[in-house]
mmCIF file of C-alpha atoms in Angstrom:
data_model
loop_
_atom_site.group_PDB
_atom_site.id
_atom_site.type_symbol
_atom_site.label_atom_id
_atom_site.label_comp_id
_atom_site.label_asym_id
_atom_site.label_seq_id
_atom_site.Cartn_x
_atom_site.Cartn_y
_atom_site.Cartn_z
ATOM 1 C CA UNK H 26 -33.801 -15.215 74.395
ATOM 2 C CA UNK H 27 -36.326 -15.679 71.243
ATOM 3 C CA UNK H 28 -34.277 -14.272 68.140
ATOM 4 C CA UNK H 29 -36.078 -11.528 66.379
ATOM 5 C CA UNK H 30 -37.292 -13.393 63.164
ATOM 6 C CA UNK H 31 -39.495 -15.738 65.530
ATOM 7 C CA UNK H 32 -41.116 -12.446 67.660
ATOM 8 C CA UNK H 33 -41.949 -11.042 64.910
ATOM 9 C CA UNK H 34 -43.138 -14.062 62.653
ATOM 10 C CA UNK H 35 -46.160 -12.448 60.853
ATOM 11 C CA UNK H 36 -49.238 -13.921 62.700
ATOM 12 C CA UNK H 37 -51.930 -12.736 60.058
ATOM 13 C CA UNK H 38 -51.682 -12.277 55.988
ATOM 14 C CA UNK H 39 -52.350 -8.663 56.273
ATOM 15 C CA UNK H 40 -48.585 -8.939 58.560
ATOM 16 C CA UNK H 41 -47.026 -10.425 55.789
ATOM 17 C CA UNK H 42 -44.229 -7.865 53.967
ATOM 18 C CA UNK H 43 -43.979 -7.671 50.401
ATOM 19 C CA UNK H 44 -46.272 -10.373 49.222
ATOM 20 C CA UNK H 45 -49.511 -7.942 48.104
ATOM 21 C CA UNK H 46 -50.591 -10.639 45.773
ATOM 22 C CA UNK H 47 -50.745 -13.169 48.050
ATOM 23 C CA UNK H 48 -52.289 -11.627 50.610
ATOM 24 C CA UNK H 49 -55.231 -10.855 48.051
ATOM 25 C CA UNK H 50 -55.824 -14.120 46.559
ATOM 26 C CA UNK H 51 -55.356 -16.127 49.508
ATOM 27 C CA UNK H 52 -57.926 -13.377 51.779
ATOM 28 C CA UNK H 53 -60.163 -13.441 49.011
ATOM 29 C CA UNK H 54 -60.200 -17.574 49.364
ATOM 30 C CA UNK H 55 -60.172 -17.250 52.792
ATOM 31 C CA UNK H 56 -63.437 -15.090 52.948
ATOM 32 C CA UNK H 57 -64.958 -16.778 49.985
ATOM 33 C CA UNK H 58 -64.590 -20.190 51.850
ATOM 34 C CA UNK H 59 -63.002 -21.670 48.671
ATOM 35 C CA UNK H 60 -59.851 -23.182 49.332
ATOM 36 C CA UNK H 61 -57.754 -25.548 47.334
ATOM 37 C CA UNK H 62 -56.868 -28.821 48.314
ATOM 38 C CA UNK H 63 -53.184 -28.247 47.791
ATOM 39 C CA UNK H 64 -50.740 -25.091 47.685
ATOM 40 C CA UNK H 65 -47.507 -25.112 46.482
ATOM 41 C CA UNK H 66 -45.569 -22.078 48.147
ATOM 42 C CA UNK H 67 -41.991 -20.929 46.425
ATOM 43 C CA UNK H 68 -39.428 -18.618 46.447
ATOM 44 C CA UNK H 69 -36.111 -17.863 48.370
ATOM 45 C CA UNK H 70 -35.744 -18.264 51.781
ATOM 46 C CA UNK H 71 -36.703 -16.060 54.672
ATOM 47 C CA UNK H 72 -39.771 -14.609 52.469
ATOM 48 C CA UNK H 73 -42.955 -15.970 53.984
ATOM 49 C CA UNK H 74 -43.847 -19.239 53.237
ATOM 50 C CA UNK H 75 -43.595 -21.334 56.159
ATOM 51 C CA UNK H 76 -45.408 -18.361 58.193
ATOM 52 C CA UNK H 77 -48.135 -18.094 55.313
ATOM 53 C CA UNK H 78 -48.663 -21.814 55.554
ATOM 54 C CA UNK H 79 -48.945 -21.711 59.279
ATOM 55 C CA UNK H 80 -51.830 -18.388 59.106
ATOM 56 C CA UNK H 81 -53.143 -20.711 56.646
ATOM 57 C CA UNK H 82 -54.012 -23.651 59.029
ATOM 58 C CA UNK H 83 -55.239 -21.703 61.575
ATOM 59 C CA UNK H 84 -57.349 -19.977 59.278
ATOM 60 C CA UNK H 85 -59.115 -23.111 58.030
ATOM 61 C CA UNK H 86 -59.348 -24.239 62.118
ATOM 62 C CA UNK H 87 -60.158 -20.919 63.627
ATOM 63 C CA UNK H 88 -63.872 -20.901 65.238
ATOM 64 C CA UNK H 89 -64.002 -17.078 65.051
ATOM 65 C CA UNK H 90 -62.516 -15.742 61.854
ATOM 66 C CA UNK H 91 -62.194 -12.586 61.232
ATOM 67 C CA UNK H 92 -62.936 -11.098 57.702
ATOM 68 C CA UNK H 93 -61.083 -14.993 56.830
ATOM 69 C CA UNK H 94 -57.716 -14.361 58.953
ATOM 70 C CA UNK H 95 -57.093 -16.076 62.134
ATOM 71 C CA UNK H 96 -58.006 -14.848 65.365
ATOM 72 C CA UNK H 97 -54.987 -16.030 66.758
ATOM 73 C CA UNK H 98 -57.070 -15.696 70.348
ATOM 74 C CA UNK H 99 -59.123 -19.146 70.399
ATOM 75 C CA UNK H 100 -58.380 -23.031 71.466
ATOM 76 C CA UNK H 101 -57.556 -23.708 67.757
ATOM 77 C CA UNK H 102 -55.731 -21.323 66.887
ATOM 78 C CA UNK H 103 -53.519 -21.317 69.697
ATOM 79 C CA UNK H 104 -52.962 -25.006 70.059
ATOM 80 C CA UNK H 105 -51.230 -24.611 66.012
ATOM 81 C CA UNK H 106 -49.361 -21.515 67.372
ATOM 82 C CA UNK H 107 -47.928 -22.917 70.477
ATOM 83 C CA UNK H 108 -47.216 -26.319 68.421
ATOM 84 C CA UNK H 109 -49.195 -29.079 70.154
ATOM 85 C CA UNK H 110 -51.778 -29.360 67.594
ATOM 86 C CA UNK H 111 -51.837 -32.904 66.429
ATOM 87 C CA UNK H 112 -53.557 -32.376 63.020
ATOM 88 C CA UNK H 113 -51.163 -29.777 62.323
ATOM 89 C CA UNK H 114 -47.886 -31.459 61.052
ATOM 90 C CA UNK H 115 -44.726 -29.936 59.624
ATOM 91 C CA UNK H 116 -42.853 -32.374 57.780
ATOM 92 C CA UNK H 117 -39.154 -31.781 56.870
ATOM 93 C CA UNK H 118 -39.101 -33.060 53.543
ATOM 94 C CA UNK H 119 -35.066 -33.139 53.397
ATOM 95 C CA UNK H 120 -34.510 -35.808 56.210
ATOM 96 C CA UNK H 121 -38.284 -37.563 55.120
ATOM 97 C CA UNK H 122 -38.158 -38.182 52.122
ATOM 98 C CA UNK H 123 -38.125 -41.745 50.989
ATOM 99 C CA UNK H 124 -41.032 -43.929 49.805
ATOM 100 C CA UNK H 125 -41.796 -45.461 53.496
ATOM 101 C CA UNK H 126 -42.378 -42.237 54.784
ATOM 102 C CA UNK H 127 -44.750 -41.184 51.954
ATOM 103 C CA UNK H 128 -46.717 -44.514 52.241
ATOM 104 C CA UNK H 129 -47.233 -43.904 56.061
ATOM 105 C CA UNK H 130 -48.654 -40.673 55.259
ATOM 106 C CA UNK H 131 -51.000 -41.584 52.591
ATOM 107 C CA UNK H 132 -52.037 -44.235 55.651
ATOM 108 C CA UNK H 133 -52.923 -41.683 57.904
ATOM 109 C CA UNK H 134 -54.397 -38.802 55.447
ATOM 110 C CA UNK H 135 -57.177 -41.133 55.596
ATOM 111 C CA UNK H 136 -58.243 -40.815 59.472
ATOM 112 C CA UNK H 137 -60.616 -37.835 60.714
ATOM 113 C CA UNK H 138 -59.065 -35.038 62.880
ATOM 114 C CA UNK H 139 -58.561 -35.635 66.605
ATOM 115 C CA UNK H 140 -59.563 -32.067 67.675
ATOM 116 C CA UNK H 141 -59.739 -29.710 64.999
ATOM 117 C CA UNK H 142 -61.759 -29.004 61.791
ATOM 118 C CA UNK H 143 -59.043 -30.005 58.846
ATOM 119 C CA UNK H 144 -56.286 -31.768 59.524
ATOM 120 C CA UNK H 145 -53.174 -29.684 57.455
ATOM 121 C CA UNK H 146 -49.898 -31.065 56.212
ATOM 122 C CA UNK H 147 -47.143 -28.430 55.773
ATOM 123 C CA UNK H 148 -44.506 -30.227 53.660
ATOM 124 C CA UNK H 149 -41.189 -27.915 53.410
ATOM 125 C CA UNK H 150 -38.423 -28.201 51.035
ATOM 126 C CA UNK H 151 -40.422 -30.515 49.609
ATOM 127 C CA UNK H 152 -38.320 -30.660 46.342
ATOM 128 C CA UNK H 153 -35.897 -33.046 48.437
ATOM 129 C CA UNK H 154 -38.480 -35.744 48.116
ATOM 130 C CA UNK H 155 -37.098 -38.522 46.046
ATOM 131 C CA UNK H 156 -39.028 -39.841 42.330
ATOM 132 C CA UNK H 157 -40.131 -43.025 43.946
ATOM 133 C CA UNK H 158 -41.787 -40.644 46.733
ATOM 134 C CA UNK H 159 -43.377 -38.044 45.193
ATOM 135 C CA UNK H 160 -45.213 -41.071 42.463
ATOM 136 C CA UNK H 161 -46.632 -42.975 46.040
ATOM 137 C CA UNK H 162 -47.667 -39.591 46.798
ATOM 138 C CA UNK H 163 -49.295 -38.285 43.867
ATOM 139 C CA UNK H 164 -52.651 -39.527 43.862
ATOM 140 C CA UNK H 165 -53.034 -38.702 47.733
ATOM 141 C CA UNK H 166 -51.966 -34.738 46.430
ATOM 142 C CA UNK H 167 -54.717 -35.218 43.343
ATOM 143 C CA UNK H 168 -57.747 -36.281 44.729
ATOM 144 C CA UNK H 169 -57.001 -35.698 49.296
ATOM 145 C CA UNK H 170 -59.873 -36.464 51.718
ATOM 146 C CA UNK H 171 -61.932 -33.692 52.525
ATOM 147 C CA UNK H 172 -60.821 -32.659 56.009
ATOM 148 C CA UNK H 173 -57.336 -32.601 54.911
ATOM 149 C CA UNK H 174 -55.351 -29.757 53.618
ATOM 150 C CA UNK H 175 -51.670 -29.535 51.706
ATOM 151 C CA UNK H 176 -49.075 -26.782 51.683
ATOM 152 C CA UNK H 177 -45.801 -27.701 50.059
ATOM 153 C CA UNK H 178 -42.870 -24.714 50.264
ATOM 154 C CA UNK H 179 -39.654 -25.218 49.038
ATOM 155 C CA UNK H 180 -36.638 -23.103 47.465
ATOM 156 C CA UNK H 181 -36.762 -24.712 44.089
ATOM 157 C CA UNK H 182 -40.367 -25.333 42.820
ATOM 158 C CA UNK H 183 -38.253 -26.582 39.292
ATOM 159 C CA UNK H 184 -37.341 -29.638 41.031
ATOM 160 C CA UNK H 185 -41.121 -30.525 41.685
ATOM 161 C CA UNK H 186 -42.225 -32.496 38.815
ATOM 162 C CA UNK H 187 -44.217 -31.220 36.281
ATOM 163 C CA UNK H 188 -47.066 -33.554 37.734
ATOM 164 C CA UNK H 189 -47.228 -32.475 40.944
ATOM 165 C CA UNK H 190 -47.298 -28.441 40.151
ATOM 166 C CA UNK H 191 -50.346 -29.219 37.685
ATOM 167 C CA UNK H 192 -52.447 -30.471 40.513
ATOM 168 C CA UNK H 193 -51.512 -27.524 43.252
ATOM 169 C CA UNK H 194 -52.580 -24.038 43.296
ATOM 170 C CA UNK H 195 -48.804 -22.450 42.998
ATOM 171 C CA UNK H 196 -47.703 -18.831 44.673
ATOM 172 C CA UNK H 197 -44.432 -17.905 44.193
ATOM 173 C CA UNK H 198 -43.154 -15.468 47.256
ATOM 174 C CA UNK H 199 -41.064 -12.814 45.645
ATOM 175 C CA UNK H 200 -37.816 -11.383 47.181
ATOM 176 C CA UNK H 201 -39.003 -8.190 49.624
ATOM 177 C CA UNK H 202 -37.951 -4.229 48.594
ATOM 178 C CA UNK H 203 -34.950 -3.296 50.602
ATOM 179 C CA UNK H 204 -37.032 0.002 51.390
ATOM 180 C CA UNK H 205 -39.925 -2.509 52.752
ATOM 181 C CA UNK H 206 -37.149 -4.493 54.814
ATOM 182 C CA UNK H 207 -35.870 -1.210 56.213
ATOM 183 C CA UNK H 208 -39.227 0.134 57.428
ATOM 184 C CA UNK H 209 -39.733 -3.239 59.096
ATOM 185 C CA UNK H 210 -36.434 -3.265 60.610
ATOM 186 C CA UNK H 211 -37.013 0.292 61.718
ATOM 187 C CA UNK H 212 -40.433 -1.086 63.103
ATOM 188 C CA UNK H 213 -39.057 -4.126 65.594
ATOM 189 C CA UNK H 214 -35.626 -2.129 67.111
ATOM 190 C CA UNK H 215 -38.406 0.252 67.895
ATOM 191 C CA UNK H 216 -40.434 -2.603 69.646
ATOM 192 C CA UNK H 217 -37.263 -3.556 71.420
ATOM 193 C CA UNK H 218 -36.847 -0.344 72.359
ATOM 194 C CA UNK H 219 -33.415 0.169 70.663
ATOM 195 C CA UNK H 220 -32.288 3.343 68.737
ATOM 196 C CA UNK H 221 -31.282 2.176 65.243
ATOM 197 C CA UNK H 222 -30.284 4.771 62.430
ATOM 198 C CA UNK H 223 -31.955 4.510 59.078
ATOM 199 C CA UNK H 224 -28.501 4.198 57.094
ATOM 200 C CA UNK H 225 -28.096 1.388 59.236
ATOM 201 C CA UNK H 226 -31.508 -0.092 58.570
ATOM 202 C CA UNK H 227 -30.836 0.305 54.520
ATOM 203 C CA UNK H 228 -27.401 -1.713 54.965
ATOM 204 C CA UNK H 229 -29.245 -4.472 56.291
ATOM 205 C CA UNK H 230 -31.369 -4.210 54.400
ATOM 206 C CA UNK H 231 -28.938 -4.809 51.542
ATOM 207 C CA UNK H 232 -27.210 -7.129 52.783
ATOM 208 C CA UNK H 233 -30.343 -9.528 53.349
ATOM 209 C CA UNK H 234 -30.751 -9.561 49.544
ATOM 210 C CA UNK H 235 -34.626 -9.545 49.629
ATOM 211 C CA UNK H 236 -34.822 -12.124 52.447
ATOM 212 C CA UNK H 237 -36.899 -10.716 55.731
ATOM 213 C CA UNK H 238 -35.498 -13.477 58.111
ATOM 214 C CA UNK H 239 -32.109 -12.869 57.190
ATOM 215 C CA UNK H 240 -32.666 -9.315 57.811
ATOM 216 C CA UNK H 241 -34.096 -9.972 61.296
ATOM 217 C CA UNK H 242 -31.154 -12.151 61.551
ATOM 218 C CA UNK H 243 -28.310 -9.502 60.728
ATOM 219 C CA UNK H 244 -30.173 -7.215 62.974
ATOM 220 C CA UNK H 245 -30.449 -9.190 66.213
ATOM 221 C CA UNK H 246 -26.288 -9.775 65.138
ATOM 222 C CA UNK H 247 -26.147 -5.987 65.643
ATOM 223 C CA UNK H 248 -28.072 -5.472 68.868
ATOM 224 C CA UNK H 249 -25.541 -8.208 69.743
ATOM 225 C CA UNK H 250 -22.694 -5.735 70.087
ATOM 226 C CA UNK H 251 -24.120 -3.317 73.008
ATOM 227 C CA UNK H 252 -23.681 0.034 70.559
ATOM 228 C CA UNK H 253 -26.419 2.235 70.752
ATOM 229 C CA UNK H 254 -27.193 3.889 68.563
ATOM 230 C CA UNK H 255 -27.106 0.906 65.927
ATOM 231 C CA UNK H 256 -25.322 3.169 63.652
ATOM 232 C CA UNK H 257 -23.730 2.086 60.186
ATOM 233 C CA UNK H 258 -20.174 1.158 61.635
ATOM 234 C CA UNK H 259 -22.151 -1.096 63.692
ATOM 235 C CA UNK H 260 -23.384 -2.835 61.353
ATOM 236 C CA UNK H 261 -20.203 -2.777 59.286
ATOM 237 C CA UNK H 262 -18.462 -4.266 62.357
ATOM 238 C CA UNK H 263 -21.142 -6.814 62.786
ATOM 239 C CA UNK H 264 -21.408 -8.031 59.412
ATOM 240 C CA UNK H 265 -17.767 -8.311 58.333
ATOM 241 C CA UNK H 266 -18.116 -5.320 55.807
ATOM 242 C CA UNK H 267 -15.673 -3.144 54.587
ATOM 243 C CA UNK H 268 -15.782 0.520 54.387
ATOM 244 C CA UNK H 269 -16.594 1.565 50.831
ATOM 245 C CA UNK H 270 -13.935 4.254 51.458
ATOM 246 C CA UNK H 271 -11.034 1.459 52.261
ATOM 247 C CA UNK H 272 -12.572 -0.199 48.868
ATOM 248 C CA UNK H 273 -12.237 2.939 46.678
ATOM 249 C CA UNK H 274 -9.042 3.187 47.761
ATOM 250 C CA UNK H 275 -7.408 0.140 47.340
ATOM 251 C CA UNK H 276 -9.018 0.168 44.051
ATOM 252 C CA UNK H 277 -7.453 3.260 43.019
ATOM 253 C CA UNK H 278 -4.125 2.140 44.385
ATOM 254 C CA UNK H 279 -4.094 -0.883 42.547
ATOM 255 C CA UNK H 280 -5.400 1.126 39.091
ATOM 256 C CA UNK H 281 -2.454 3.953 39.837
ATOM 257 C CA UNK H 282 0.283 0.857 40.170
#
């Protein structure tokens, strides 16, 4: 089985929860035509960025855009979706992230696409780099060839030098409403076809502390236990929570002793 955070990856900006100002900007580049040459995508996990920076290469590949999003329906677009697009590379910066590995790439920006239009590099975590890395790979980032296209996400954009976030347009993904999380929860156990109450919806919603994926997470770990309803002892039971009742109570115990 798929888990629930990858069916329900957001396959257009317009999909994307939470993130209003990047949608805008990013359409508005989209439709203008005016893309940077390098993005720098931040902000707690679970809130978009890998997803944005995967609409965002088949956006700048897609043969039949529509109003600048992805089609999602043609060769392009669903060679990046399925994976097996070769100028589409994701590059885990945590276990690449020596000098070698930045020299090879700043080898290879250099050649034309094989199949597609622009050839994008998604970097992520890309504040695991080392010094020595992100120096062979700063000029490359400045001044890239024209067919090629950056996106660097990462958790902590403050570990990025200062020389590197001067030469990327920078979007910083803010942590998603619980009530936004709970309508979107609400949303996919509908899709599933699974009866989930809305007090149970808002606890996961809590408990994901802004972070969609971890939401989608919590709530496949509820399906998991064959109640139905999902009701809020449910979730309790599936998430290790206490009642707030046994809380109070202890609480007052200990205060009365």
């Amino acid at each position: 089985m798929t888990a629930l955070y990858r069916t329900y990856r957001s396959a257009r900006l317009g999909e994307l929860i939470g993130q209003d100002h990047i949608v805008r900007t990013l359409g508005n580049e989209l439709r203008a035509g005016s893309l940077a040459h390098a993005y720098l995508f931040a902000g707690i996990r679970g809130t978009g960025k890998t997803s944005t920076a995967r609409i965002l290469a088949r956006a700048v590949n897609c043969v039949a855009p529509v109003d600048g999003e992805p089609c999602n329906a043609c060769a392009a677009c669903l060679e990046v979706l399925d994976g097996s697009a070769v100028d589409v590379l994701e590059i885990d910066a945590a276990s690449n992230r020596g000098i070698d590995e930045m020299r090879d790439l700043r080898e290879k920006v250099r050649y034309l696409p094989a199949r597609l239009r622009t050839k994008v590099y998604i970097i992520d975590e890309a504040h695991m780099l080392t010094s020595e890395a992100w120096n062979a790979f700063l000029k490359t980032l400045e001044e890239p060839p024209a067919h090629v296209l950056f996106i660097l996400c990462t958790t902590e954009p403050h570990k990025v030098p200062e020389t590197v976030r001067s030469r990327v347009q920078r979007f910083d993904f803010r942590r998603v409403a619980g009530a936004a999380i709970s309508r979107h929860l609400l949303a996919v156990a509908a899709g599933e076809g699974v009866a989930v109450e809305t007090a149970a919806a808002d606890l996961i919603a809590r408990a994901s502390q802004g972070s969609v994926r971890d939401a989608l997470s919590l709530l496949d770990q509820c399906f998991a236990t064959g109640d139905r309803p999902v009701s809020v002892d449910t979730c309790r039971r599936a998430l290790g929570l206490a009642h707030p009742d046994t809380i109070r109570d202890l609480l007052l115990g200990l205060a009365g002793h």
